[in-house]
Amino acid sequence: MVTFSLVLIVSNRVKASLFVRQSEEHINNVQLSNYERNIMEKYNINIDKSTERKNKYKLLWRKNIPHKPVYLTSIDSLYSQDFLTRYYYGKNSSYLYGIRYDVVAEEVVHNKEDNNNYIFYKLAKNTNMPYSAWVLNYGTVFEQSMPKATYEKMLATTTNAKFDKTLQKGAYIAARHFVDGNTSEDSLAEDYQDAIYQNIRVNNYGQKIINPNADAYSKQQFQLLNNRKIRYITYFKRMFQHQIKGLNTCGNKVGIYAYPSSSALYGRIVLFYIHK
């Protein structure tokens, strides 16, 4: 009788365990609504849901902020407010680039798995964003990256290169459009050229991009920067001498954009100028 009772208890526990696992699987594979299926087909993206992802994050604080223009780079996913829904773009990530979005809220969440805090921004709905989604700051590009004084110090390490406020707009436009570093062939090239002309009013412009992954020396310098062995200005000076050497500029005027440390493209620098 005792043996039978123990078998029954163990059997019930196994059934309960299976039921819990099946319930979790059911929750983690929530059926998509028709609206979500239409989004998947229209934007060629994958939408998945997971309570596991939702439970991984804990909200520390959130605040609304005035509409702030932002562009995206090196992003393959956007998230719903509770992290339950993930909009995965994968190879279609380029669809997100070069398009203006508006940040309307900011939050800090705690990741329970790696015990770190992360900053997310809320993107407002628009014609390119059919839902309110959250993006990690790792993949955002804002116009204000480094202070003007820092840019001036960086350019002072080169020969005859002076910071120019107007050309700075061109550097930012290049930074937000060509997120993969390729300025020769890009689906946004026409929009990019229009944006340049609207802001700079010239066609004889040039740009150089410092790439931290260009070669072994560049990777070494970027590693030193990441490990705080060298200052950013020293990093720029060495990389400029190694990759650029000189600029064929009119009046020595240069615009410059350096991706911030919070960016996936940290270490990459855009130089924009009017060529002779």
PDB file of C-alpha atoms in Angstrom:
ATOM      1  CA  MET A   1       0.000   0.000   0.000  1.00  0.00           C
ATOM      2  CA  VAL A   2       2.838   2.343   0.865  1.00  0.00           C
ATOM      3  CA  THR A   3       4.624   1.443  -2.352  1.00  0.00           C
ATOM      4  CA  PHE A   4       1.482   2.119  -4.383  1.00  0.00           C
ATOM      5  CA  SER A   5       1.049   5.541  -2.702  1.00  0.00           C
ATOM      6  CA  LEU A   6       4.654   6.522  -3.455  1.00  0.00           C
ATOM      7  CA  VAL A   7       4.250   5.517  -7.102  1.00  0.00           C
ATOM      8  CA  LEU A   8       1.032   7.530  -7.284  1.00  0.00           C
ATOM      9  CA  ILE A   9       2.712  10.617  -5.767  1.00  0.00           C
ATOM     10  CA  VAL A  10       5.686  10.375  -8.129  1.00  0.00           C
ATOM     11  CA  SER A  11       3.343   9.873 -11.069  1.00  0.00           C
ATOM     12  CA  ASN A  12       1.313  12.939 -10.125  1.00  0.00           C
ATOM     13  CA  ARG A  13       4.474  15.014  -9.756  1.00  0.00           C
ATOM     14  CA  VAL A  14       5.664  13.950 -13.217  1.00  0.00           C
ATOM     15  CA  LYS A  15       2.284  14.858 -14.667  1.00  0.00           C
ATOM     16  CA  ALA A  16       2.379  18.230 -12.873  1.00  0.00           C
ATOM     17  CA  SER A  17       5.876  18.891 -14.167  1.00  0.00           C
ATOM     18  CA  LEU A  18       4.824  18.047 -17.707  1.00  0.00           C
ATOM     19  CA  PHE A  19       1.763  20.265 -17.370  1.00  0.00           C
ATOM     20  CA  VAL A  20       3.912  23.221 -16.212  1.00  0.00           C
ATOM     21  CA  ARG A  21       6.328  22.754 -19.107  1.00  0.00           C
ATOM     22  CA  GLN A  22       3.470  22.459 -21.599  1.00  0.00           C
ATOM     23  CA  SER A  23       1.836  25.561 -20.117  1.00  0.00           C
ATOM     24  CA  GLU A  24       5.082  27.519 -20.408  1.00  0.00           C
ATOM     25  CA  GLU A  25       5.524  26.364 -23.994  1.00  0.00           C
ATOM     26  CA  HIS A  26       1.963  27.430 -24.739  1.00  0.00           C
ATOM     27  CA  ILE A  27       2.556  30.866 -23.195  1.00  0.00           C
ATOM     28  CA  ASN A  28       5.900  31.298 -24.943  1.00  0.00           C
ATOM     29  CA  ASN A  29       4.293  30.514 -28.280  1.00  0.00           C
ATOM     30  CA  VAL A  30       1.342  32.867 -28.146  1.00  0.00           C
ATOM     31  CA  GLN A  31      -0.758  32.877 -31.275  1.00  0.00           C
ATOM     32  CA  LEU A  32      -0.284  36.026 -33.327  1.00  0.00           C
ATOM     33  CA  SER A  33      -3.179  38.321 -34.092  1.00  0.00           C
ATOM     34  CA  ASN A  34      -4.225  39.073 -37.666  1.00  0.00           C
ATOM     35  CA  TYR A  35      -2.760  42.547 -37.228  1.00  0.00           C
ATOM     36  CA  GLU A  36       0.630  41.090 -36.298  1.00  0.00           C
ATOM     37  CA  ARG A  37       0.517  38.633 -39.179  1.00  0.00           C
ATOM     38  CA  ASN A  38      -0.190  41.501 -41.575  1.00  0.00           C
ATOM     39  CA  ILE A  39       2.811  43.390 -40.182  1.00  0.00           C
ATOM     40  CA  MET A  40       5.002  40.336 -40.680  1.00  0.00           C
ATOM     41  CA  GLU A  41       3.949  40.028 -44.318  1.00  0.00           C
ATOM     42  CA  LYS A  42       4.113  43.741 -45.087  1.00  0.00           C
ATOM     43  CA  TYR A  43       7.513  44.407 -43.511  1.00  0.00           C
ATOM     44  CA  ASN A  44       9.015  40.954 -44.064  1.00  0.00           C
ATOM     45  CA  ILE A  45       9.913  40.576 -40.390  1.00  0.00           C
ATOM     46  CA  ASN A  46       9.442  37.937 -37.725  1.00  0.00           C
ATOM     47  CA  ILE A  47       7.296  38.583 -34.649  1.00  0.00           C
ATOM     48  CA  ASP A  48       7.763  36.298 -31.673  1.00  0.00           C
ATOM     49  CA  LYS A  49       6.524  36.354 -28.093  1.00  0.00           C
ATOM     50  CA  SER A  50       8.091  34.988 -24.942  1.00  0.00           C
ATOM     51  CA  THR A  51       7.281  35.333 -21.260  1.00  0.00           C
ATOM     52  CA  GLU A  52      10.844  34.201 -20.620  1.00  0.00           C
ATOM     53  CA  ARG A  53      12.142  37.375 -22.251  1.00  0.00           C
ATOM     54  CA  LYS A  54       9.581  39.483 -20.435  1.00  0.00           C
ATOM     55  CA  ASN A  55      10.575  38.079 -17.038  1.00  0.00           C
ATOM     56  CA  LYS A  56      14.267  38.682 -17.713  1.00  0.00           C
ATOM     57  CA  TYR A  57      13.939  42.466 -17.351  1.00  0.00           C
ATOM     58  CA  LYS A  58      12.907  44.606 -14.422  1.00  0.00           C
ATOM     59  CA  LEU A  59      11.910  48.240 -14.992  1.00  0.00           C
ATOM     60  CA  LEU A  60      13.888  50.652 -12.786  1.00  0.00           C
ATOM     61  CA  TRP A  61      12.476  53.931 -14.079  1.00  0.00           C
ATOM     62  CA  ARG A  62      10.764  55.414 -17.111  1.00  0.00           C
ATOM     63  CA  LYS A  63      10.068  59.004 -18.162  1.00  0.00           C
ATOM     64  CA  ASN A  64       8.495  60.799 -21.097  1.00  0.00           C
ATOM     65  CA  ILE A  65      10.754  63.189 -23.012  1.00  0.00           C
ATOM     66  CA  PRO A  66      10.090  65.807 -25.712  1.00  0.00           C
ATOM     67  CA  HIS A  67      10.135  64.408 -29.233  1.00  0.00           C
ATOM     68  CA  LYS A  68      13.777  63.905 -30.134  1.00  0.00           C
ATOM     69  CA  PRO A  69      14.861  62.839 -33.659  1.00  0.00           C
ATOM     70  CA  VAL A  70      16.865  59.621 -33.806  1.00  0.00           C
ATOM     71  CA  TYR A  71      18.196  57.244 -36.461  1.00  0.00           C
ATOM     72  CA  LEU A  72      18.909  53.552 -36.043  1.00  0.00           C
ATOM     73  CA  THR A  73      22.022  51.525 -36.769  1.00  0.00           C
ATOM     74  CA  SER A  74      23.174  47.953 -36.179  1.00  0.00           C
ATOM     75  CA  ILE A  75      19.747  46.914 -34.937  1.00  0.00           C
ATOM     76  CA  ASP A  76      18.010  43.651 -35.769  1.00  0.00           C
ATOM     77  CA  SER A  77      15.200  43.815 -33.189  1.00  0.00           C
ATOM     78  CA  LEU A  78      12.676  46.157 -31.624  1.00  0.00           C
ATOM     79  CA  TYR A  79      10.571  45.326 -28.558  1.00  0.00           C
ATOM     80  CA  SER A  80       7.165  45.943 -27.071  1.00  0.00           C
ATOM     81  CA  GLN A  81       6.888  47.903 -23.835  1.00  0.00           C
ATOM     82  CA  ASP A  82       6.758  44.766 -21.673  1.00  0.00           C
ATOM     83  CA  PHE A  83       9.364  42.878 -23.785  1.00  0.00           C
ATOM     84  CA  LEU A  84       6.808  40.156 -24.434  1.00  0.00           C
ATOM     85  CA  THR A  85       6.843  40.862 -28.167  1.00  0.00           C
ATOM     86  CA  ARG A  86       9.997  40.998 -30.262  1.00  0.00           C
ATOM     87  CA  TYR A  87      10.014  42.382 -33.811  1.00  0.00           C
ATOM     88  CA  TYR A  88      12.977  40.654 -35.451  1.00  0.00           C
ATOM     89  CA  TYR A  89      14.287  42.070 -38.738  1.00  0.00           C
ATOM     90  CA  GLY A  90      17.425  40.001 -39.277  1.00  0.00           C
ATOM     91  CA  LYS A  91      18.781  40.547 -42.794  1.00  0.00           C
ATOM     92  CA  ASN A  92      16.034  43.121 -43.384  1.00  0.00           C
ATOM     93  CA  SER A  93      17.523  45.484 -40.786  1.00  0.00           C
ATOM     94  CA  SER A  94      18.587  47.899 -43.534  1.00  0.00           C
ATOM     95  CA  TYR A  95      14.892  48.740 -43.866  1.00  0.00           C
ATOM     96  CA  LEU A  96      15.241  50.656 -40.585  1.00  0.00           C
ATOM     97  CA  TYR A  97      18.284  52.722 -41.534  1.00  0.00           C
ATOM     98  CA  GLY A  98      18.325  56.295 -42.785  1.00  0.00           C
ATOM     99  CA  ILE A  99      14.757  56.913 -41.623  1.00  0.00           C
ATOM    100  CA  ARG A 100      13.952  59.470 -38.959  1.00  0.00           C
ATOM    101  CA  TYR A 101      12.118  58.294 -35.861  1.00  0.00           C
ATOM    102  CA  ASP A 102      11.024  60.271 -32.823  1.00  0.00           C
ATOM    103  CA  VAL A 103      12.027  59.252 -29.309  1.00  0.00           C
ATOM    104  CA  VAL A 104       9.207  60.043 -26.871  1.00  0.00           C
ATOM    105  CA  ALA A 105      10.275  58.168 -23.742  1.00  0.00           C
ATOM    106  CA  GLU A 106      13.334  56.743 -22.040  1.00  0.00           C
ATOM    107  CA  GLU A 107      13.693  53.931 -19.545  1.00  0.00           C
ATOM    108  CA  VAL A 108      16.324  52.003 -17.625  1.00  0.00           C
ATOM    109  CA  VAL A 109      15.788  48.288 -17.120  1.00  0.00           C
ATOM    110  CA  HIS A 110      17.731  45.720 -15.128  1.00  0.00           C
ATOM    111  CA  ASN A 111      18.698  42.464 -16.815  1.00  0.00           C
ATOM    112  CA  LYS A 112      18.418  39.763 -14.159  1.00  0.00           C
ATOM    113  CA  GLU A 113      20.600  37.333 -16.104  1.00  0.00           C
ATOM    114  CA  ASP A 114      23.753  39.428 -16.478  1.00  0.00           C
ATOM    115  CA  ASN A 115      23.004  41.802 -13.556  1.00  0.00           C
ATOM    116  CA  ASN A 116      23.449  44.926 -15.722  1.00  0.00           C
ATOM    117  CA  ASN A 117      21.283  47.958 -16.430  1.00  0.00           C
ATOM    118  CA  TYR A 118      20.335  49.008 -19.951  1.00  0.00           C
ATOM    119  CA  ILE A 119      18.811  52.127 -21.514  1.00  0.00           C
ATOM    120  CA  PHE A 120      15.906  51.810 -23.954  1.00  0.00           C
ATOM    121  CA  TYR A 121      14.135  54.491 -25.990  1.00  0.00           C
ATOM    122  CA  LYS A 122      10.529  54.455 -27.121  1.00  0.00           C
ATOM    123  CA  LEU A 123       9.976  55.198 -30.804  1.00  0.00           C
ATOM    124  CA  ALA A 124       6.717  56.907 -31.711  1.00  0.00           C
ATOM    125  CA  LYS A 125       4.406  55.500 -34.348  1.00  0.00           C
ATOM    126  CA  ASN A 126       4.748  56.966 -37.844  1.00  0.00           C
ATOM    127  CA  THR A 127       4.388  55.855 -41.455  1.00  0.00           C
ATOM    128  CA  ASN A 128       7.483  53.646 -41.074  1.00  0.00           C
ATOM    129  CA  MET A 129       6.622  52.406 -37.579  1.00  0.00           C
ATOM    130  CA  PRO A 130       3.115  50.897 -37.307  1.00  0.00           C
ATOM    131  CA  TYR A 131       3.561  50.232 -33.583  1.00  0.00           C
ATOM    132  CA  SER A 132       5.190  51.890 -30.583  1.00  0.00           C
ATOM    133  CA  ALA A 133       8.449  49.991 -30.127  1.00  0.00           C
ATOM    134  CA  TRP A 134      11.423  50.185 -27.783  1.00  0.00           C
ATOM    135  CA  VAL A 135      15.031  50.111 -28.948  1.00  0.00           C
ATOM    136  CA  LEU A 136      18.275  49.637 -27.013  1.00  0.00           C
ATOM    137  CA  ASN A 137      20.461  52.765 -27.066  1.00  0.00           C
ATOM    138  CA  TYR A 138      23.238  50.568 -28.451  1.00  0.00           C
ATOM    139  CA  GLY A 139      21.672  51.020 -31.876  1.00  0.00           C
ATOM    140  CA  THR A 140      20.674  54.684 -31.866  1.00  0.00           C
ATOM    141  CA  VAL A 141      22.263  57.681 -33.565  1.00  0.00           C
ATOM    142  CA  PHE A 142      21.508  61.161 -32.227  1.00  0.00           C
ATOM    143  CA  GLU A 143      22.751  64.399 -33.748  1.00  0.00           C
ATOM    144  CA  GLN A 144      24.588  65.380 -30.583  1.00  0.00           C
ATOM    145  CA  SER A 145      27.377  62.883 -30.122  1.00  0.00           C
ATOM    146  CA  MET A 146      30.487  64.554 -28.738  1.00  0.00           C
ATOM    147  CA  PRO A 147      30.789  68.194 -27.623  1.00  0.00           C
ATOM    148  CA  LYS A 148      32.018  70.724 -30.179  1.00  0.00           C
ATOM    149  CA  ALA A 149      35.120  71.389 -28.040  1.00  0.00           C
ATOM    150  CA  THR A 150      36.084  67.714 -28.279  1.00  0.00           C
ATOM    151  CA  TYR A 151      35.711  67.722 -32.060  1.00  0.00           C
ATOM    152  CA  GLU A 152      37.858  70.841 -32.272  1.00  0.00           C
ATOM    153  CA  LYS A 153      40.599  69.177 -30.213  1.00  0.00           C
ATOM    154  CA  MET A 154      40.429  66.088 -32.395  1.00  0.00           C
ATOM    155  CA  LEU A 155      40.810  68.047 -35.616  1.00  0.00           C
ATOM    156  CA  ALA A 156      43.634  70.114 -34.091  1.00  0.00           C
ATOM    157  CA  THR A 157      45.749  66.945 -34.133  1.00  0.00           C
ATOM    158  CA  THR A 158      45.590  66.903 -37.958  1.00  0.00           C
ATOM    159  CA  THR A 159      47.120  69.275 -40.486  1.00  0.00           C
ATOM    160  CA  ASN A 160      44.997  72.286 -41.444  1.00  0.00           C
ATOM    161  CA  ALA A 161      41.595  70.899 -40.478  1.00  0.00           C
ATOM    162  CA  LYS A 162      39.128  73.202 -38.754  1.00  0.00           C
ATOM    163  CA  PHE A 163      35.704  72.354 -37.362  1.00  0.00           C
ATOM    164  CA  ASP A 164      32.880  73.775 -39.473  1.00  0.00           C
ATOM    165  CA  LYS A 165      29.343  73.952 -38.127  1.00  0.00           C
ATOM    166  CA  THR A 166      27.666  73.727 -41.536  1.00  0.00           C
ATOM    167  CA  LEU A 167      29.750  70.769 -42.694  1.00  0.00           C
ATOM    168  CA  GLN A 168      29.017  69.124 -39.361  1.00  0.00           C
ATOM    169  CA  LYS A 169      25.458  68.603 -40.621  1.00  0.00           C
ATOM    170  CA  GLY A 170      26.904  66.704 -43.579  1.00  0.00           C
ATOM    171  CA  ALA A 171      28.948  64.460 -41.299  1.00  0.00           C
ATOM    172  CA  TYR A 172      25.853  63.635 -39.271  1.00  0.00           C
ATOM    173  CA  ILE A 173      23.830  62.870 -42.408  1.00  0.00           C
ATOM    174  CA  ALA A 174      26.575  60.507 -43.581  1.00  0.00           C
ATOM    175  CA  ALA A 175      26.740  58.907 -40.136  1.00  0.00           C
ATOM    176  CA  ARG A 176      23.026  58.168 -40.010  1.00  0.00           C
ATOM    177  CA  HIS A 177      22.750  56.853 -43.615  1.00  0.00           C
ATOM    178  CA  PHE A 178      25.805  54.707 -44.168  1.00  0.00           C
ATOM    179  CA  VAL A 179      25.744  52.608 -41.050  1.00  0.00           C
ATOM    180  CA  ASP A 180      27.661  49.740 -42.671  1.00  0.00           C
ATOM    181  CA  GLY A 181      30.505  52.000 -43.760  1.00  0.00           C
ATOM    182  CA  ASN A 182      29.838  51.497 -47.470  1.00  0.00           C
ATOM    183  CA  THR A 183      29.201  54.790 -49.257  1.00  0.00           C
ATOM    184  CA  SER A 184      29.495  53.458 -52.803  1.00  0.00           C
ATOM    185  CA  GLU A 185      26.317  51.403 -53.055  1.00  0.00           C
ATOM    186  CA  ASP A 186      23.394  52.026 -50.774  1.00  0.00           C
ATOM    187  CA  SER A 187      19.628  51.857 -51.171  1.00  0.00           C
ATOM    188  CA  LEU A 188      19.384  55.227 -49.441  1.00  0.00           C
ATOM    189  CA  ALA A 189      21.978  56.940 -51.640  1.00  0.00           C
ATOM    190  CA  GLU A 190      19.467  59.149 -53.467  1.00  0.00           C
ATOM    191  CA  ASP A 191      17.767  60.302 -50.254  1.00  0.00           C
ATOM    192  CA  TYR A 192      21.202  60.855 -48.790  1.00  0.00           C
ATOM    193  CA  GLN A 193      22.299  63.107 -51.654  1.00  0.00           C
ATOM    194  CA  ASP A 194      19.082  65.109 -51.431  1.00  0.00           C
ATOM    195  CA  ALA A 195      19.567  65.593 -47.694  1.00  0.00           C
ATOM    196  CA  ILE A 196      23.153  66.744 -48.249  1.00  0.00           C
ATOM    197  CA  TYR A 197      22.139  69.296 -50.851  1.00  0.00           C
ATOM    198  CA  GLN A 198      19.301  70.656 -48.715  1.00  0.00           C
ATOM    199  CA  ASN A 199      21.694  71.280 -45.835  1.00  0.00           C
ATOM    200  CA  ILE A 200      25.003  72.098 -47.536  1.00  0.00           C
ATOM    201  CA  ARG A 201      23.881  73.355 -50.980  1.00  0.00           C
ATOM    202  CA  VAL A 202      26.881  71.843 -52.782  1.00  0.00           C
ATOM    203  CA  ASN A 203      27.595  68.726 -54.797  1.00  0.00           C
ATOM    204  CA  ASN A 204      31.408  68.685 -54.642  1.00  0.00           C
ATOM    205  CA  TYR A 205      31.653  67.091 -51.225  1.00  0.00           C
ATOM    206  CA  GLY A 206      33.783  64.236 -49.996  1.00  0.00           C
ATOM    207  CA  GLN A 207      33.782  61.988 -46.973  1.00  0.00           C
ATOM    208  CA  LYS A 208      36.174  59.634 -45.275  1.00  0.00           C
ATOM    209  CA  ILE A 209      35.200  57.023 -42.737  1.00  0.00           C
ATOM    210  CA  ILE A 210      37.585  55.761 -40.070  1.00  0.00           C
ATOM    211  CA  ASN A 211      36.826  52.096 -39.497  1.00  0.00           C
ATOM    212  CA  PRO A 212      38.020  50.450 -36.254  1.00  0.00           C
ATOM    213  CA  ASN A 213      37.881  47.030 -37.946  1.00  0.00           C
ATOM    214  CA  ALA A 214      39.803  47.947 -41.097  1.00  0.00           C
ATOM    215  CA  ASP A 215      42.982  46.008 -40.273  1.00  0.00           C
ATOM    216  CA  ALA A 216      45.090  44.589 -37.455  1.00  0.00           C
ATOM    217  CA  TYR A 217      46.558  47.960 -36.438  1.00  0.00           C
ATOM    218  CA  SER A 218      43.118  49.610 -36.331  1.00  0.00           C
ATOM    219  CA  LYS A 219      41.703  46.778 -34.226  1.00  0.00           C
ATOM    220  CA  GLN A 220      44.636  47.111 -31.842  1.00  0.00           C
ATOM    221  CA  GLN A 221      44.062  50.842 -31.393  1.00  0.00           C
ATOM    222  CA  PHE A 222      40.353  50.309 -30.839  1.00  0.00           C
ATOM    223  CA  GLN A 223      41.122  47.676 -28.206  1.00  0.00           C
ATOM    224  CA  LEU A 224      43.406  50.150 -26.434  1.00  0.00           C
ATOM    225  CA  LEU A 225      40.580  52.697 -26.519  1.00  0.00           C
ATOM    226  CA  ASN A 226      38.063  50.214 -25.156  1.00  0.00           C
ATOM    227  CA  ASN A 227      40.418  49.219 -22.366  1.00  0.00           C
ATOM    228  CA  ARG A 228      40.979  52.908 -21.546  1.00  0.00           C
ATOM    229  CA  LYS A 229      44.667  52.683 -22.290  1.00  0.00           C
ATOM    230  CA  ILE A 230      44.488  55.721 -24.594  1.00  0.00           C
ATOM    231  CA  ARG A 231      42.244  58.788 -24.793  1.00  0.00           C
ATOM    232  CA  TYR A 232      39.772  59.228 -27.626  1.00  0.00           C
ATOM    233  CA  ILE A 233      41.746  62.145 -29.073  1.00  0.00           C
ATOM    234  CA  THR A 234      44.880  59.963 -29.185  1.00  0.00           C
ATOM    235  CA  TYR A 235      42.843  57.210 -30.830  1.00  0.00           C
ATOM    236  CA  PHE A 236      41.602  59.633 -33.478  1.00  0.00           C
ATOM    237  CA  LYS A 237      45.091  61.015 -34.157  1.00  0.00           C
ATOM    238  CA  ARG A 238      46.586  57.569 -34.687  1.00  0.00           C
ATOM    239  CA  MET A 239      43.683  56.338 -36.795  1.00  0.00           C
ATOM    240  CA  PHE A 240      43.673  59.476 -38.947  1.00  0.00           C
ATOM    241  CA  GLN A 241      47.377  59.147 -39.661  1.00  0.00           C
ATOM    242  CA  HIS A 242      46.966  55.447 -40.393  1.00  0.00           C
ATOM    243  CA  GLN A 243      43.797  55.439 -42.518  1.00  0.00           C
ATOM    244  CA  ILE A 244      43.308  58.978 -43.867  1.00  0.00           C
ATOM    245  CA  LYS A 245      46.660  60.815 -43.812  1.00  0.00           C
ATOM    246  CA  GLY A 246      45.199  63.946 -45.456  1.00  0.00           C
ATOM    247  CA  LEU A 247      42.055  65.636 -46.773  1.00  0.00           C
ATOM    248  CA  ASN A 248      41.776  67.582 -50.023  1.00  0.00           C
ATOM    249  CA  THR A 249      39.553  70.276 -48.517  1.00  0.00           C
ATOM    250  CA  CYS A 250      38.480  73.778 -49.504  1.00  0.00           C
ATOM    251  CA  GLY A 251      39.478  76.236 -46.791  1.00  0.00           C
ATOM    252  CA  ASN A 252      40.495  73.383 -44.486  1.00  0.00           C
ATOM    253  CA  LYS A 253      36.893  73.195 -43.205  1.00  0.00           C
ATOM    254  CA  VAL A 254      35.755  69.804 -41.935  1.00  0.00           C
ATOM    255  CA  GLY A 255      32.634  68.298 -40.369  1.00  0.00           C
ATOM    256  CA  ILE A 256      33.119  65.344 -38.050  1.00  0.00           C
ATOM    257  CA  TYR A 257      30.867  62.791 -36.357  1.00  0.00           C
ATOM    258  CA  ALA A 258      32.152  60.227 -33.848  1.00  0.00           C
ATOM    259  CA  TYR A 259      29.742  57.544 -32.696  1.00  0.00           C
ATOM    260  CA  PRO A 260      29.413  57.638 -28.876  1.00  0.00           C
ATOM    261  CA  SER A 261      30.524  54.850 -26.543  1.00  0.00           C
ATOM    262  CA  SER A 262      26.903  53.700 -26.181  1.00  0.00           C
ATOM    263  CA  SER A 263      26.721  52.945 -29.918  1.00  0.00           C
ATOM    264  CA  ALA A 264      27.289  49.627 -31.669  1.00  0.00           C
ATOM    265  CA  LEU A 265      29.536  51.606 -34.045  1.00  0.00           C
ATOM    266  CA  TYR A 266      31.724  53.142 -31.338  1.00  0.00           C
ATOM    267  CA  GLY A 267      35.177  53.850 -32.742  1.00  0.00           C
ATOM    268  CA  ARG A 268      33.841  54.703 -36.189  1.00  0.00           C
ATOM    269  CA  ILE A 269      34.322  58.337 -37.266  1.00  0.00           C
ATOM    270  CA  VAL A 270      32.946  60.230 -40.261  1.00  0.00           C
ATOM    271  CA  LEU A 271      34.841  63.151 -41.806  1.00  0.00           C
ATOM    272  CA  PHE A 272      32.898  65.367 -44.224  1.00  0.00           C
ATOM    273  CA  TYR A 273      34.383  68.171 -46.343  1.00  0.00           C
ATOM    274  CA  ILE A 274      34.118  70.166 -49.557  1.00  0.00           C
ATOM    275  CA  HIS A 275      36.852  69.003 -51.897  1.00  0.00           C
ATOM    276  CA  LYS A 276      38.920  71.222 -54.176  1.00  0.00           C
TER     277      LYS A 276
END
